Short mmCIF file of C-alpha atoms in Angstrom, two decimals:
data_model
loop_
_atom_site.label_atom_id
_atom_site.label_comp_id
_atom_site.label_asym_id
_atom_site.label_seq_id
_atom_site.Cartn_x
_atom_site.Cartn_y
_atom_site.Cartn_z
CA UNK K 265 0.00 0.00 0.00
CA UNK K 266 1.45 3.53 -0.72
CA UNK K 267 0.17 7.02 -0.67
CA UNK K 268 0.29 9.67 -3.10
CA UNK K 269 -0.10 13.14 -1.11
CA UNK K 270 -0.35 16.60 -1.91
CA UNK K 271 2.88 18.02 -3.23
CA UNK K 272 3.98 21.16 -3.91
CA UNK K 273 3.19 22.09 -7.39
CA UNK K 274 6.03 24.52 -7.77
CA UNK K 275 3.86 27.44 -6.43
CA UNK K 276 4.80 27.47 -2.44
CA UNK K 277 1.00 27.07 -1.89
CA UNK K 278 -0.22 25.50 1.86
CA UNK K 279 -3.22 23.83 0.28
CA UNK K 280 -5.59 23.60 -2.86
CA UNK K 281 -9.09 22.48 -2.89
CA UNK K 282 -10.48 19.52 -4.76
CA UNK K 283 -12.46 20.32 -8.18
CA UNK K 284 -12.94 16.65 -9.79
CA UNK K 285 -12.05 13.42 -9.37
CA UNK K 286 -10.64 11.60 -12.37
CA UNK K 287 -10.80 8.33 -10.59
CA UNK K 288 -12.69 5.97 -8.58
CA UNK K 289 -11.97 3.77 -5.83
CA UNK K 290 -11.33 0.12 -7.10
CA UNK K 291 -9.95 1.52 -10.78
CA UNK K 292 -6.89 0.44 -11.86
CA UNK K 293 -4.81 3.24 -13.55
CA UNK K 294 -1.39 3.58 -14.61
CA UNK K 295 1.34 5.97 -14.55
CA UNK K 296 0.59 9.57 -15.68
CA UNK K 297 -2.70 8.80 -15.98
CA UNK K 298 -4.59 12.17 -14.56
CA UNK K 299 -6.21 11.55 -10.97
CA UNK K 300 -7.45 14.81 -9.85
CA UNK K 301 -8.34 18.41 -10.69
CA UNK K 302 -6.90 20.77 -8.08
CA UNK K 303 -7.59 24.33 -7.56
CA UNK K 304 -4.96 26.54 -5.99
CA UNK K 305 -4.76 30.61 -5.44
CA UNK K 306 -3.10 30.72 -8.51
CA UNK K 307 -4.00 27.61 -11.01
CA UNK K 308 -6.17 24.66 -11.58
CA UNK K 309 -3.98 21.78 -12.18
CA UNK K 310 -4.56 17.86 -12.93
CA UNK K 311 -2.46 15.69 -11.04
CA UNK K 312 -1.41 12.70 -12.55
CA UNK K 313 -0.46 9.29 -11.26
CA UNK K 314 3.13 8.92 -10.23
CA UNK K 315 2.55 4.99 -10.18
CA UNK K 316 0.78 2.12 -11.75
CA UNK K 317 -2.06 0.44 -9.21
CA UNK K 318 -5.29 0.10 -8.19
CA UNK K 319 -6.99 2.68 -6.47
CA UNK K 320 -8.12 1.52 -2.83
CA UNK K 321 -8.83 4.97 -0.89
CA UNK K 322 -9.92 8.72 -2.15
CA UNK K 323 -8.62 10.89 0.55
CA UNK K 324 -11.05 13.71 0.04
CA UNK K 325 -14.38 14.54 -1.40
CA UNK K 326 -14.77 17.40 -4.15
CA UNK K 327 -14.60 20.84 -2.71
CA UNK K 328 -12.46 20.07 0.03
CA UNK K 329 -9.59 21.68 1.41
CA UNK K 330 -6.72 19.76 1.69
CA UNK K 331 -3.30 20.76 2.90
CA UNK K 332 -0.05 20.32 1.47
CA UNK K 333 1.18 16.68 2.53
CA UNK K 334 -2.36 14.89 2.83
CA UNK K 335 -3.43 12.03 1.20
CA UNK K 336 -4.54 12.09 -1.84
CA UNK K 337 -4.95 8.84 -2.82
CA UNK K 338 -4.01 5.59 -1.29
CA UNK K 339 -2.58 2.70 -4.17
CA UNK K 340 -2.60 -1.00 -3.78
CA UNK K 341 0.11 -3.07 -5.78
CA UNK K 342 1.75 -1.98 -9.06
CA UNK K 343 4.55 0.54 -6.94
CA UNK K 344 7.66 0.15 -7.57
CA UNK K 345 9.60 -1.33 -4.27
CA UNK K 346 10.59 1.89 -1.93
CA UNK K 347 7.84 4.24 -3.64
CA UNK K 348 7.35 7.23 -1.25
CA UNK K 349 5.52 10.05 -1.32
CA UNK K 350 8.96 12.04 -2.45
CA UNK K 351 8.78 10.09 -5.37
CA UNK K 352 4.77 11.05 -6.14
CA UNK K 353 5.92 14.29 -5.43
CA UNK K 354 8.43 14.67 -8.09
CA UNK K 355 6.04 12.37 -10.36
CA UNK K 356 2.88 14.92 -9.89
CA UNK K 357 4.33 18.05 -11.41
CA UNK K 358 1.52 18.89 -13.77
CA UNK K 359 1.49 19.03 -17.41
CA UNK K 360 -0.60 22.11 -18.01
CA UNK K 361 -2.10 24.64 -15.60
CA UNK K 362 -5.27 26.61 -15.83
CA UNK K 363 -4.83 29.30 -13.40
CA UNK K 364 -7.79 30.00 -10.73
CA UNK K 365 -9.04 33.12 -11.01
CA UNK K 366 -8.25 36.18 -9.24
CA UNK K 367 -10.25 39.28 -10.03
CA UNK K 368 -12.15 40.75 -13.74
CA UNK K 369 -11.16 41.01 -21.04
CA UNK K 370 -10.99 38.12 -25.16
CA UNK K 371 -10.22 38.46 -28.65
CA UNK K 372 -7.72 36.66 -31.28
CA UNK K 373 -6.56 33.95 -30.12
CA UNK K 374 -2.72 32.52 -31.59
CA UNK K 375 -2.34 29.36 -33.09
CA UNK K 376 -2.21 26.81 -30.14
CA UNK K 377 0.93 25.00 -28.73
CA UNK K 378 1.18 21.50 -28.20
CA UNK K 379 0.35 21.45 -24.68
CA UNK K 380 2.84 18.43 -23.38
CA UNK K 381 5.35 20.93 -23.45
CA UNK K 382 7.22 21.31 -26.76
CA UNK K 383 9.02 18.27 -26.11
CA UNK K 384 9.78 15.37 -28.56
CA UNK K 385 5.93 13.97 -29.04
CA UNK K 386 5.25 10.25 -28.78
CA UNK K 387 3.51 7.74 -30.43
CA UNK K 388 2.17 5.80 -27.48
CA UNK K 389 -1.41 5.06 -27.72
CA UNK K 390 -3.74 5.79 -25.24
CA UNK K 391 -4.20 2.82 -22.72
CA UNK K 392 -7.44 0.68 -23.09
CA UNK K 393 -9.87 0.81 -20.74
CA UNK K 394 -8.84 3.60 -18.82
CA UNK K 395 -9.78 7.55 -19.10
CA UNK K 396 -8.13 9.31 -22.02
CA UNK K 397 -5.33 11.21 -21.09
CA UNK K 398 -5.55 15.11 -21.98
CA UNK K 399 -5.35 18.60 -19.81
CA UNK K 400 -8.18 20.43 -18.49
CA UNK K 401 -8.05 22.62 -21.93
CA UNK K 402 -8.67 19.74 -24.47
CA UNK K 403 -11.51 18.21 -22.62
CA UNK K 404 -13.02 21.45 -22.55
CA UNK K 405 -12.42 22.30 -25.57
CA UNK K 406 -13.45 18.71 -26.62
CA UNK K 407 -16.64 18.78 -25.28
CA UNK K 408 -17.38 21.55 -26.78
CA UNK K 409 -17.11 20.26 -29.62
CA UNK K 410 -19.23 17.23 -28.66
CA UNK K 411 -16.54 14.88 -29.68
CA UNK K 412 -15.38 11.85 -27.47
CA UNK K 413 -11.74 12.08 -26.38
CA UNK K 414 -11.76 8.06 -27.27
CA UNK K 415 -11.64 8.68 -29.96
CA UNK K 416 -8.94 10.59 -31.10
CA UNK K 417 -5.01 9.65 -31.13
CA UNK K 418 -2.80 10.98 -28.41
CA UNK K 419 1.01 11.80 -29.58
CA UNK K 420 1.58 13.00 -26.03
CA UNK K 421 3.54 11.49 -23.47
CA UNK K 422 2.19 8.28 -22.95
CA UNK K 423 -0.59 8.70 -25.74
CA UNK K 424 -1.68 12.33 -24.15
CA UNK K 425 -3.95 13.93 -25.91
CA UNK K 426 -2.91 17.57 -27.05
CA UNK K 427 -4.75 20.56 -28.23
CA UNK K 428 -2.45 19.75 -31.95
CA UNK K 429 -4.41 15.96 -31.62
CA UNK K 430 -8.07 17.51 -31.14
CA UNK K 431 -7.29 20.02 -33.93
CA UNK K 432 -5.95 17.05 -36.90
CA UNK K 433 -9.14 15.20 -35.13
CA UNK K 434 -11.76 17.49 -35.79
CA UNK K 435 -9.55 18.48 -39.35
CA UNK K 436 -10.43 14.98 -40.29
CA UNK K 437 -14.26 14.98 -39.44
CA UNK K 438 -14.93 18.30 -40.38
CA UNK K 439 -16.66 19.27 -37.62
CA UNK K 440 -15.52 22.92 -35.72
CA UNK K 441 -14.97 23.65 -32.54
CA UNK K 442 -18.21 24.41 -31.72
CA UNK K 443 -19.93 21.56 -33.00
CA UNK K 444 -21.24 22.57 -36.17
CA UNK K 445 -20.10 21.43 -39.70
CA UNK K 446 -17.36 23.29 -41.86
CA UNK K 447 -15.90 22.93 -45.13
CA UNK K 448 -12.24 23.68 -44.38
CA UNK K 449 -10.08 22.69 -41.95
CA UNK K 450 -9.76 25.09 -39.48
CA UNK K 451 -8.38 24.60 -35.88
CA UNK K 452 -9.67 25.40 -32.50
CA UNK K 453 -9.31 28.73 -31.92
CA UNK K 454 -11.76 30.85 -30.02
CA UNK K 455 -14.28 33.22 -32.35
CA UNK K 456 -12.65 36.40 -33.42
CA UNK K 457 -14.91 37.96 -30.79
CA UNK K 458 -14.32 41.51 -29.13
CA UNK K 459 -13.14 40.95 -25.49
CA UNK K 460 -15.11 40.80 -22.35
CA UNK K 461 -12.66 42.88 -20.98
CA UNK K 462 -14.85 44.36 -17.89
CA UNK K 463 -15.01 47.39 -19.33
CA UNK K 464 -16.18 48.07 -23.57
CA UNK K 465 -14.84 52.02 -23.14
CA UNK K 466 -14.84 52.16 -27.15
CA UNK K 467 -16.47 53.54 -29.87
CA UNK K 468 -18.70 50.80 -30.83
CA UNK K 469 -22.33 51.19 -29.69
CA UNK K 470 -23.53 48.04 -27.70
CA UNK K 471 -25.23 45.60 -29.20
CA UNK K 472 -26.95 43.62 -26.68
CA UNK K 473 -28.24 44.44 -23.03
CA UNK K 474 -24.93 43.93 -20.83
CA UNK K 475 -24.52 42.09 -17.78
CA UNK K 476 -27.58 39.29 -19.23
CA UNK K 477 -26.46 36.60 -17.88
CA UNK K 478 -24.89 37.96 -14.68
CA UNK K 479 -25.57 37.13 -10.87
CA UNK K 480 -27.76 33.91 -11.98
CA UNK K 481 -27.69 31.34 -8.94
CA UNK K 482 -30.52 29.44 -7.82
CA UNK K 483 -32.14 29.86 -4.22
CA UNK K 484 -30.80 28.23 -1.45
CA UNK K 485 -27.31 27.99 0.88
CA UNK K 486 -24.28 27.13 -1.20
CA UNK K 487 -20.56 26.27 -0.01
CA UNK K 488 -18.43 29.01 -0.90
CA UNK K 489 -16.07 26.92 -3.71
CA UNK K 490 -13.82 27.53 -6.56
CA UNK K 491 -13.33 31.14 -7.86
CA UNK K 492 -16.06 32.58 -5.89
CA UNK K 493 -13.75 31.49 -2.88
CA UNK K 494 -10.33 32.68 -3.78
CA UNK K 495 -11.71 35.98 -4.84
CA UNK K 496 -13.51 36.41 -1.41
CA UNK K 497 -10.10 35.91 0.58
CA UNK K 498 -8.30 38.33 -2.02
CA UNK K 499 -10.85 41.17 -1.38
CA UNK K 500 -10.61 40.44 2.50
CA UNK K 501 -7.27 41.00 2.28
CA UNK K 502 -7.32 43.79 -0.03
CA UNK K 503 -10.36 45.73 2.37
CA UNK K 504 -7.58 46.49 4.97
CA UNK K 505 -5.85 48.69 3.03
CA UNK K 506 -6.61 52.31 3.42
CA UNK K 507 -8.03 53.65 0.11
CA UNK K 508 -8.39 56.95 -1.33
CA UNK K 509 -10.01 57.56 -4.82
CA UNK K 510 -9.71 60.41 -7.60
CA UNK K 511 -12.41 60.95 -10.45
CA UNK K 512 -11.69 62.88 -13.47
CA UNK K 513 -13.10 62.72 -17.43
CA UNK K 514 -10.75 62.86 -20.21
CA UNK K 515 -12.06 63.83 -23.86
CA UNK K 516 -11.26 61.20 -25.80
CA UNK K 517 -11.75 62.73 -29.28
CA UNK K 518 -8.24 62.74 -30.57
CA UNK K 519 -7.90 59.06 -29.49
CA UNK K 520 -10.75 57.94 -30.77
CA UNK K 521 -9.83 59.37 -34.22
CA UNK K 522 -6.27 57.45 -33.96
CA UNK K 523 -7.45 54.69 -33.33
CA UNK K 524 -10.10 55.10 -36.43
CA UNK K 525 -6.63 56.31 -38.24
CA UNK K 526 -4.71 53.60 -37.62
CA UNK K 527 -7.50 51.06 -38.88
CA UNK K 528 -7.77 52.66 -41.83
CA UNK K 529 -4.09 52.78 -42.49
CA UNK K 530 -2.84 49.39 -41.53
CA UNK K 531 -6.14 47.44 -41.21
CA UNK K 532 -5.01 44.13 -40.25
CA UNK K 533 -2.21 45.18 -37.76
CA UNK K 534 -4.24 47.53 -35.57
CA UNK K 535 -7.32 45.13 -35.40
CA UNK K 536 -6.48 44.45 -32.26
CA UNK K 537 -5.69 47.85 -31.14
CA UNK K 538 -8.32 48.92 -28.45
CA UNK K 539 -9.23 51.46 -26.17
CA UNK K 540 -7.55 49.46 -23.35
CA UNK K 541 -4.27 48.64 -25.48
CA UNK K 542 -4.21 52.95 -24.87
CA UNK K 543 -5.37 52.75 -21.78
CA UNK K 544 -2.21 50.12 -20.21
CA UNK K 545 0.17 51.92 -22.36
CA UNK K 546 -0.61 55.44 -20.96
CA UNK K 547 -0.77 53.82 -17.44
CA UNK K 548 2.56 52.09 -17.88
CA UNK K 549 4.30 55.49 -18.70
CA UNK K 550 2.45 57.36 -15.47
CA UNK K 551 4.47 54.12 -13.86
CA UNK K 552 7.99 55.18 -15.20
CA UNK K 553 7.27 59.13 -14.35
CA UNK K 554 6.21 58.39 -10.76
CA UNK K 555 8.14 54.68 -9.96
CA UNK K 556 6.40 55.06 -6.13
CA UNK K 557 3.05 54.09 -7.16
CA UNK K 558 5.01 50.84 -8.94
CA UNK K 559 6.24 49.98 -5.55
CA UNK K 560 4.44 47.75 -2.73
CA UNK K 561 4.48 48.51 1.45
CA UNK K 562 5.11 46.20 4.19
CA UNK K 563 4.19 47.32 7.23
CA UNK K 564 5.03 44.21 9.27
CA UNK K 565 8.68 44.36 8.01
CA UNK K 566 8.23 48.08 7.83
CA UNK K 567 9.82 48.19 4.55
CA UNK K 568 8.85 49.60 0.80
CA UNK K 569 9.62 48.36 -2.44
CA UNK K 570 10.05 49.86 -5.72
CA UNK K 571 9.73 47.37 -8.41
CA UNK K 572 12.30 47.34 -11.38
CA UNK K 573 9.89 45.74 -14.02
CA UNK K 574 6.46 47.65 -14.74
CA UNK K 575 4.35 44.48 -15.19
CA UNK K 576 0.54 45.58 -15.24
CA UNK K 577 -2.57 42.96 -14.85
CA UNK K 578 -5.88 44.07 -16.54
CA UNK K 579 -9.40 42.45 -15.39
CA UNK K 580 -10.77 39.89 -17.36
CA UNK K 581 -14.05 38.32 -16.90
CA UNK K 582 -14.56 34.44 -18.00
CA UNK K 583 -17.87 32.26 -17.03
CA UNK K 584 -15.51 30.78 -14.02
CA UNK K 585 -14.92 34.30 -12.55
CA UNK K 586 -12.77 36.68 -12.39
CA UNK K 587 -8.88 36.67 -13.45
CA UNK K 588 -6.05 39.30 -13.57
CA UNK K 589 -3.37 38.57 -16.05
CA UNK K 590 -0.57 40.46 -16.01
CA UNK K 591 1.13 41.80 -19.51
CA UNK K 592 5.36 42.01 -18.15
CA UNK K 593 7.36 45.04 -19.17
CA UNK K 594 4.12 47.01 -20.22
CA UNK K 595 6.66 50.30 -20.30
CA UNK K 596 8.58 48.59 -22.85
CA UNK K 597 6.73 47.71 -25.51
CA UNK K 598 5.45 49.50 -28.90
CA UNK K 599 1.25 49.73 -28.79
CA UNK K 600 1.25 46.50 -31.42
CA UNK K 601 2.94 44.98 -28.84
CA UNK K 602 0.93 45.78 -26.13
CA UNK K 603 -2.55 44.98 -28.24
CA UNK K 604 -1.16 41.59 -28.69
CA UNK K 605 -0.60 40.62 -25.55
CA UNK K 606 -4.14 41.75 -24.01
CA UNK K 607 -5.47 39.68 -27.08
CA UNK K 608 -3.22 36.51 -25.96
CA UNK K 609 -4.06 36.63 -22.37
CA UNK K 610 -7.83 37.45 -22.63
CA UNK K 611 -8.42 34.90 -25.22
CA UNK K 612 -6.17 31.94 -22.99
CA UNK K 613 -8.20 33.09 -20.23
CA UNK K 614 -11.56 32.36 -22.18
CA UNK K 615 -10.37 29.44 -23.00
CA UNK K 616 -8.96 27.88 -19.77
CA UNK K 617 -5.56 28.00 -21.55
CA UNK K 618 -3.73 30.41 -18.80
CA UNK K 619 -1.00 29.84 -17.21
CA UNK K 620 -0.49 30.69 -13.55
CA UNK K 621 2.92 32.38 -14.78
CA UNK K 622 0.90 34.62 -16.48
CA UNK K 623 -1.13 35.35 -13.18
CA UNK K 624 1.80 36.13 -11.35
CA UNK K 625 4.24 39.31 -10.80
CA UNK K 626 1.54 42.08 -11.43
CA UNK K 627 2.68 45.71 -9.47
CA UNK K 628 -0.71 47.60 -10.87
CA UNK K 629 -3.51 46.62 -12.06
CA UNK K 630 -6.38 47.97 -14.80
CA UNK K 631 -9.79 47.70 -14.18
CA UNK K 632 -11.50 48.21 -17.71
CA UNK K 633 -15.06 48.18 -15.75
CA UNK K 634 -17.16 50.08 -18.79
CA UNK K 635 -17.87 47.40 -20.86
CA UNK K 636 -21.19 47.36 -18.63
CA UNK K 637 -21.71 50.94 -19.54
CA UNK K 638 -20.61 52.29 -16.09
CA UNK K 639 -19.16 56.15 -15.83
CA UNK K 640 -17.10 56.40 -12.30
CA UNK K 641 -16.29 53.37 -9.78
CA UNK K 642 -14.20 52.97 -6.86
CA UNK K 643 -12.22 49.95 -7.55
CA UNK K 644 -10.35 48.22 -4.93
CA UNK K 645 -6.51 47.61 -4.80
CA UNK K 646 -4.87 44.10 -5.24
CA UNK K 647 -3.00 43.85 -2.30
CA UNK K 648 -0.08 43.84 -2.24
CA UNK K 649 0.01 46.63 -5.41
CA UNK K 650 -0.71 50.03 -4.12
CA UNK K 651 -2.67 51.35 -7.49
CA UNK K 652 -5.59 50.37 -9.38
CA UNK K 653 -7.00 52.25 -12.54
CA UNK K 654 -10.36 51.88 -14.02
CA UNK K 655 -11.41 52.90 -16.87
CA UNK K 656 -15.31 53.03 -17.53
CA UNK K 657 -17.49 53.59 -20.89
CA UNK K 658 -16.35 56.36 -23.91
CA UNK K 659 -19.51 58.58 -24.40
CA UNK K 660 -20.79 61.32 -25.58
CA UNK K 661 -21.31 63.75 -22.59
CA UNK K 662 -20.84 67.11 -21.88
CA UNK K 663 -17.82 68.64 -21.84
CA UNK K 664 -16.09 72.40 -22.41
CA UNK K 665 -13.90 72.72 -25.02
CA UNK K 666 -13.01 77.10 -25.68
CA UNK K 667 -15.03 77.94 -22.97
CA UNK K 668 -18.50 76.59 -24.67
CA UNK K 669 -20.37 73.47 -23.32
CA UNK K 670 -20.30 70.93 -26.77
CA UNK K 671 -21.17 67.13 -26.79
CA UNK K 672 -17.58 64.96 -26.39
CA UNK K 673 -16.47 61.71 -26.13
CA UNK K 674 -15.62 61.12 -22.88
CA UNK K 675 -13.97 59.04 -21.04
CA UNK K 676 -13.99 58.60 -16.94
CA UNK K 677 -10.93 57.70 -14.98
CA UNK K 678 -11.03 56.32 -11.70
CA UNK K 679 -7.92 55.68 -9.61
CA UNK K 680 -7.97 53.89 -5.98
CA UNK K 681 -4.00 54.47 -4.25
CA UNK K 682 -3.06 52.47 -1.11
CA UNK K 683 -2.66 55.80 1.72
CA UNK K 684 -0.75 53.94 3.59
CA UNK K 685 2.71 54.88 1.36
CA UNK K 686 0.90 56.77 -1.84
CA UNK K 687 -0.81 60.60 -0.79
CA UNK K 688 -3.18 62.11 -2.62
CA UNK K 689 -1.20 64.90 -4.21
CA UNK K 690 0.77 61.86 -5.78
CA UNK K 691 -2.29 60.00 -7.06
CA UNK K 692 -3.58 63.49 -8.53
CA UNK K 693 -0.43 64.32 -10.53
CA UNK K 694 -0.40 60.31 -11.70
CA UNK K 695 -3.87 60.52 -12.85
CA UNK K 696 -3.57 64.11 -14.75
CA UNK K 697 -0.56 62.63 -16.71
CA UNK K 698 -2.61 59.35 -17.95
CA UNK K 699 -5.79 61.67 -18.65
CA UNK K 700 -2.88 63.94 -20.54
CA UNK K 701 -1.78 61.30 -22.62
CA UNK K 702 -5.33 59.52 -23.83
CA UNK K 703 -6.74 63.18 -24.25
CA UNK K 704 -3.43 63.69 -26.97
CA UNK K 705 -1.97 59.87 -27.43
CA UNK K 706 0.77 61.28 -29.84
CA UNK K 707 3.29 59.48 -27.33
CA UNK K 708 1.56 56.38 -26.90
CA UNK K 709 1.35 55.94 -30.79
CA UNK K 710 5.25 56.57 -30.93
CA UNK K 711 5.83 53.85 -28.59
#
């Protein structure tokens, strides 16, 4: 009998919470075969099996909390002789992650990677009798498409299924990724969609009431699981920090007519130019002009850090929550390069594809909130960042332009500063310069 226990998935996490069982007691799996679906404060990850056996005892139900060093799962026969749980430990590092989410954007989506890691791809087929093998992504994706992962050839490790596998699949069938029937071979990649990036701020009037489908849960208690819980700790923690707001309008009209500008010039490299590929690069610059607000406080260890790297997280909304990517280096990149990675992390988040690496290292964050339609907000900080931006909706307001009142495009800036090392004369001069810059982007455009 031997144990297979929580390990450390490379994270320094204390404990994760149980989403799904791939098993049952009394099945026989084998090696690398996936056992569980684990969610952690930054990923979902499938654990696989670090050991041929059968399975004799589940060591927790789904939504428990289980600490780092429980059992998992308890194996009879099929170990090899000395098996400990060092050696699950080293044999559970997971294949792909999908990272939890954390707090609130979709659009083109790049071709997809083979998601067993780039290495050398096998030709093992998948063992009979047992659950495929394939990451939380290709099932998804797979059922989806209604098509049974039995069915298709793993090149993977050990006959894993990849996202490359699903795509030749569904090639061969002619069948899309969302079920229906096409006539080329296309593969899955999400629809060339605009973003639900909380927040639409753009030009385009909506097209459908927003917010639909929001808040819908059922009467009656519920544990507090998943997402739901992980955000509820993060805004506990983040309602201790002191807060203080500023408001302010910026007209938008000259950005606006760049951004039309730029479409018209080089159509198919600024389609994914936004108002919030603007909005992160003007942001990232108030960063470099005033490195304090890029900085963090600890008050226990009474010290204060400036960070070197201007790495800024915008809020992206998915049916499982609420996530914060982070795009690194924001303050050095041209505006292409910016667009492109909002588009890359939105659409991985919308597709369950993200990474908790991309998660990770944010030191501000944008909230692009008016996607719902909303003017001013007071969004809440991320501990431990001391600056949040939000952004709401671009519309046509009033606004004085040569000392006459005139219909504008306007656009509202909100921006929450942690008191306890930012002031407010700070946060003032921070958000003038990012209202400077949208209201005449010539500087972001050079970028």
């Amino acid at each position: 009998m031997t144990a297979f226990r929580l390990p450390d998935v490379g994270e320094g996490l204390d404990e994760a919470e149980i989403v799904t069982w791939l098993v049952a007691e009394g099945d026989t799996v084998t090696r690398d075969q996936p056992l569980v679906e684990i969610l952690t404060d930054k990923s979902q990850t499938e654990l696989p099996s670090p050991q041929d056996g059968v399975i004799t005892r589940l060591g927790a139900a789904v939504g428990d909390i289980v600490p780092v060093g429980d059992v998992l799962v308890e194996f009879d026969g099929g170990a090899p002789a000395g098996a400990s749980s060092a050696s699950a430990e080293s044999a559970a590092a997971p294949a792909t992650q999908e990272p939890a989410p954390a707090t609130a954007p979709q659009e083109h989506e790049p071709a997809p990677t083979d998601d067993a890691g780039g290495g050398p791809a096998s030709t093992a087929a998948v063992p009979t009798g047992g659950r495929p093998k394939a990451a939380p992504v290709v099932r998804r994706r797979a059922l989806d498409a209604g098509v049974d992962l039995a069915s298709v050839d793993g090149t993977g490790p050990g006959g894993r299924i990849t996202v490359s596998d699903l795509d030749r699949h569904l090639a061969g069938s002619g069948t899309a990724a969302d079920g229906s029937a096409t006539a080329s071979v296309a593969p899955i990649v999400a629809p060339a969609a605009p973003p639900a990036v909380v927040g639409r701020s753009d030009d385009r009037p909506a097209t459908a009431a927003p917010g639909a489908q929001l808040g819908q849960m059922p009467p009656g208690s519920h544990p507090l699981r998943g997402v739901r819980r992980l955000t509820a700790d993060a805004m506990s923690r983040s309602w201790e920090i002191p807060h203080i707001h500023g408001n302010d309008e910026a007209d938008a009209t000259v950005l606006l007519a760049a951004r039309r500008r730029m479409k018209g010039q080089d159509p198919e490299g600024a389609a994914l130019v936004t108002p919030l590929t603007f909005f992160v690069a003007a942001v990232a610059n108030g960063l470099q002009r005033y490195p304090l607000l890029n900085g963090s406080i600890d008050p226990q260890a009474g010290t204060i850090t400036v960070h070197d790297e201007v790495n800024i997280g915008i809020a992206v909304a998915s049916d499982r929550g609420l996530y914060v990517p982070v795009i690194r280096n924001a303050d050095r990149q041209t505006l292409y390069g910016v667009a492109s990675e909002v588009a890359r992390l939105s659409t991985a988040v919308r597709t369950g594809a993200i990474t908790s690496e991309d998660m990770s290292g944010g030191t501000a964050t944008i909230s692009n909130y008016g996607s719902l339609g909303g003017r001013f907000a007071t969004p809440i900080i991320r501990a431990p960042e001391v600056l949040i931006v939000g952004f709401g909706s671009i519309r046509d307001r009033p606004f004085v332009v040569d000392g006459a009142v005139v219909a504008r495009p306007t656009l509202p800036v909100s921006v929450a500063v942690d008191h306890r090392l930012i002031d407010g004369d700070l946060m003032t001069a921070f958000q003038e310069y990012v209202i400077a810059q949208l209201s005449d982007p010539v500087m972001l455009l050079a970028r």
